[in-house]
């Protein structure tokens, strides 16, 4: 009877082998997890080997983008914080939008959308094509100077575009545009003529100037300013001959 009970409690050899195999697998998985974790923590084993910069760029140097990555992000490829790097790149001058993507196994793709400068703003910044101010140094290219109160950037840029379209028919170009605190418009053209358009109906008033401009040129005198703040007419100021001679 005792011999029978002993035979019943003994485990067959295949069960013991299965148990040993299971324990071996579990130990192997634990070691693999530890090894991978240790490898990921070691930046020298997973460095960022290549930074690929794409997008149309005029003012942005690829070396500047790569320097931001190398200097501010010494982490491994796996540990790199893409969101933080994205914010740092978009904070650079001339960067309007950027996207950052990891590319297996050790590269970064950085796509840049560069700002397009449409005008200078208040002598210390630039306006992009959407009327948004940004800080950057204009290396080359001639842009109009726009001046106005804070928050009027989009209004000033759209006003400039509308008025320049009208002036194109007379081959005239805006050099400076001033938008006052009360939203009165003043222009200085490339030829030195100053225009006072007031607050309302400024496009209609500018159209009136374009129509009468050929007659004003035929007067044989150089125009100093034209005040268009009238319902139907305008007032013209002429430069005196001595002043004209000094400026020429």
JSON list of N, CA and C in Angstrom, two decimals, residues 4 38 61 74 84 92 114 142 147 154 169 171-172 210 215 231 245:
[
{"chain": "A", "resi": 4, "resn": "UNK", "atom": "N", "xyz": [2.48, 1.88, -3.39]},
{"chain": "A", "resi": 4, "resn": "UNK", "atom": "CA", "xyz": [1.54, 2.41, -4.38]},
{"chain": "A", "resi": 4, "resn": "UNK", "atom": "C", "xyz": [1.39, 3.92, -4.25]},
{"chain": "A", "resi": 38, "resn": "UNK", "atom": "N", "xyz": [19.59, 48.13, -20.19]},
{"chain": "A", "resi": 38, "resn": "UNK", "atom": "CA", "xyz": [20.95, 48.65, -19.99]},
{"chain": "A", "resi": 38, "resn": "UNK", "atom": "C", "xyz": [21.51, 49.22, -21.29]},
{"chain": "A", "resi": 61, "resn": "UNK", "atom": "N", "xyz": [20.47, 77.53, -42.03]},
{"chain": "A", "resi": 61, "resn": "UNK", "atom": "CA", "xyz": [21.62, 76.68, -42.32]},
{"chain": "A", "resi": 61, "resn": "UNK", "atom": "C", "xyz": [21.40, 75.31, -41.69]},
{"chain": "A", "resi": 74, "resn": "UNK", "atom": "N", "xyz": [22.02, 65.13, -25.99]},
{"chain": "A", "resi": 74, "resn": "UNK", "atom": "CA", "xyz": [23.06, 64.09, -26.00]},
{"chain": "A", "resi": 74, "resn": "UNK", "atom": "C", "xyz": [22.48, 62.69, -25.77]},
{"chain": "A", "resi": 84, "resn": "UNK", "atom": "N", "xyz": [10.31, 68.08, -27.27]},
{"chain": "A", "resi": 84, "resn": "UNK", "atom": "CA", "xyz": [11.17, 69.17, -26.80]},
{"chain": "A", "resi": 84, "resn": "UNK", "atom": "C", "xyz": [12.08, 69.68, -27.92]},
{"chain": "A", "resi": 92, "resn": "UNK", "atom": "N", "xyz": [13.81, 78.86, -33.43]},
{"chain": "A", "resi": 92, "resn": "UNK", "atom": "CA", "xyz": [14.93, 79.45, -34.16]},
{"chain": "A", "resi": 92, "resn": "UNK", "atom": "C", "xyz": [14.44, 80.54, -35.12]},
{"chain": "A", "resi": 114, "resn": "UNK", "atom": "N", "xyz": [10.13, 77.52, -43.90]},
{"chain": "A", "resi": 114, "resn": "UNK", "atom": "CA", "xyz": [10.79, 78.77, -43.57]},
{"chain": "A", "resi": 114, "resn": "UNK", "atom": "C", "xyz": [9.81, 79.95, -43.66]},
{"chain": "A", "resi": 142, "resn": "UNK", "atom": "N", "xyz": [14.81, 93.79, -50.58]},
{"chain": "A", "resi": 142, "resn": "UNK", "atom": "CA", "xyz": [14.27, 95.09, -50.20]},
{"chain": "A", "resi": 142, "resn": "UNK", "atom": "C", "xyz": [12.80, 94.95, -49.87]},
{"chain": "A", "resi": 147, "resn": "UNK", "atom": "N", "xyz": [4.74, 100.63, -40.15]},
{"chain": "A", "resi": 147, "resn": "UNK", "atom": "CA", "xyz": [4.73, 101.07, -38.76]},
{"chain": "A", "resi": 147, "resn": "UNK", "atom": "C", "xyz": [3.29, 101.11, -38.27]},
{"chain": "A", "resi": 154, "resn": "UNK", "atom": "N", "xyz": [-1.63, 92.50, -38.97]},
{"chain": "A", "resi": 154, "resn": "UNK", "atom": "CA", "xyz": [-2.39, 91.96, -40.10]},
{"chain": "A", "resi": 154, "resn": "UNK", "atom": "C", "xyz": [-3.12, 93.06, -40.85]},
{"chain": "A", "resi": 169, "resn": "UNK", "atom": "N", "xyz": [-0.79, 100.45, -61.01]},
{"chain": "A", "resi": 169, "resn": "UNK", "atom": "CA", "xyz": [-1.27, 100.98, -62.30]},
{"chain": "A", "resi": 169, "resn": "UNK", "atom": "C", "xyz": [-0.59, 102.29, -62.66]},
{"chain": "A", "resi": 171, "resn": "UNK", "atom": "N", "xyz": [2.61, 102.84, -61.69]},
{"chain": "A", "resi": 171, "resn": "UNK", "atom": "CA", "xyz": [4.04, 102.53, -61.54]},
{"chain": "A", "resi": 171, "resn": "UNK", "atom": "C", "xyz": [4.64, 103.22, -60.32]},
{"chain": "A", "resi": 172, "resn": "UNK", "atom": "N", "xyz": [3.89, 103.23, -59.24]},
{"chain": "A", "resi": 172, "resn": "UNK", "atom": "CA", "xyz": [4.33, 103.83, -57.98]},
{"chain": "A", "resi": 172, "resn": "UNK", "atom": "C", "xyz": [4.48, 102.73, -56.93]},
{"chain": "A", "resi": 210, "resn": "UNK", "atom": "N", "xyz": [-4.39, 108.33, -57.72]},
{"chain": "A", "resi": 210, "resn": "UNK", "atom": "CA", "xyz": [-3.86, 107.67, -58.92]},
{"chain": "A", "resi": 210, "resn": "UNK", "atom": "C", "xyz": [-4.41, 108.30, -60.18]},
{"chain": "A", "resi": 215, "resn": "UNK", "atom": "N", "xyz": [-1.73, 114.46, -63.95]},
{"chain": "A", "resi": 215, "resn": "UNK", "atom": "CA", "xyz": [-1.90, 115.92, -64.04]},
{"chain": "A", "resi": 215, "resn": "UNK", "atom": "C", "xyz": [-0.93, 116.64, -63.11]},
{"chain": "A", "resi": 231, "resn": "UNK", "atom": "N", "xyz": [-13.74, 115.00, -49.16]},
{"chain": "A", "resi": 231, "resn": "UNK", "atom": "CA", "xyz": [-14.77, 114.18, -49.82]},
{"chain": "A", "resi": 231, "resn": "UNK", "atom": "C", "xyz": [-14.57, 114.11, -51.32]},
{"chain": "A", "resi": 245, "resn": "UNK", "atom": "N", "xyz": [16.64, 121.11, -55.32]},
{"chain": "A", "resi": 245, "resn": "UNK", "atom": "CA", "xyz": [18.01, 121.12, -55.83]},
{"chain": "A", "resi": 245, "resn": "UNK", "atom": "C", "xyz": [18.94, 120.43, -54.83]}
]
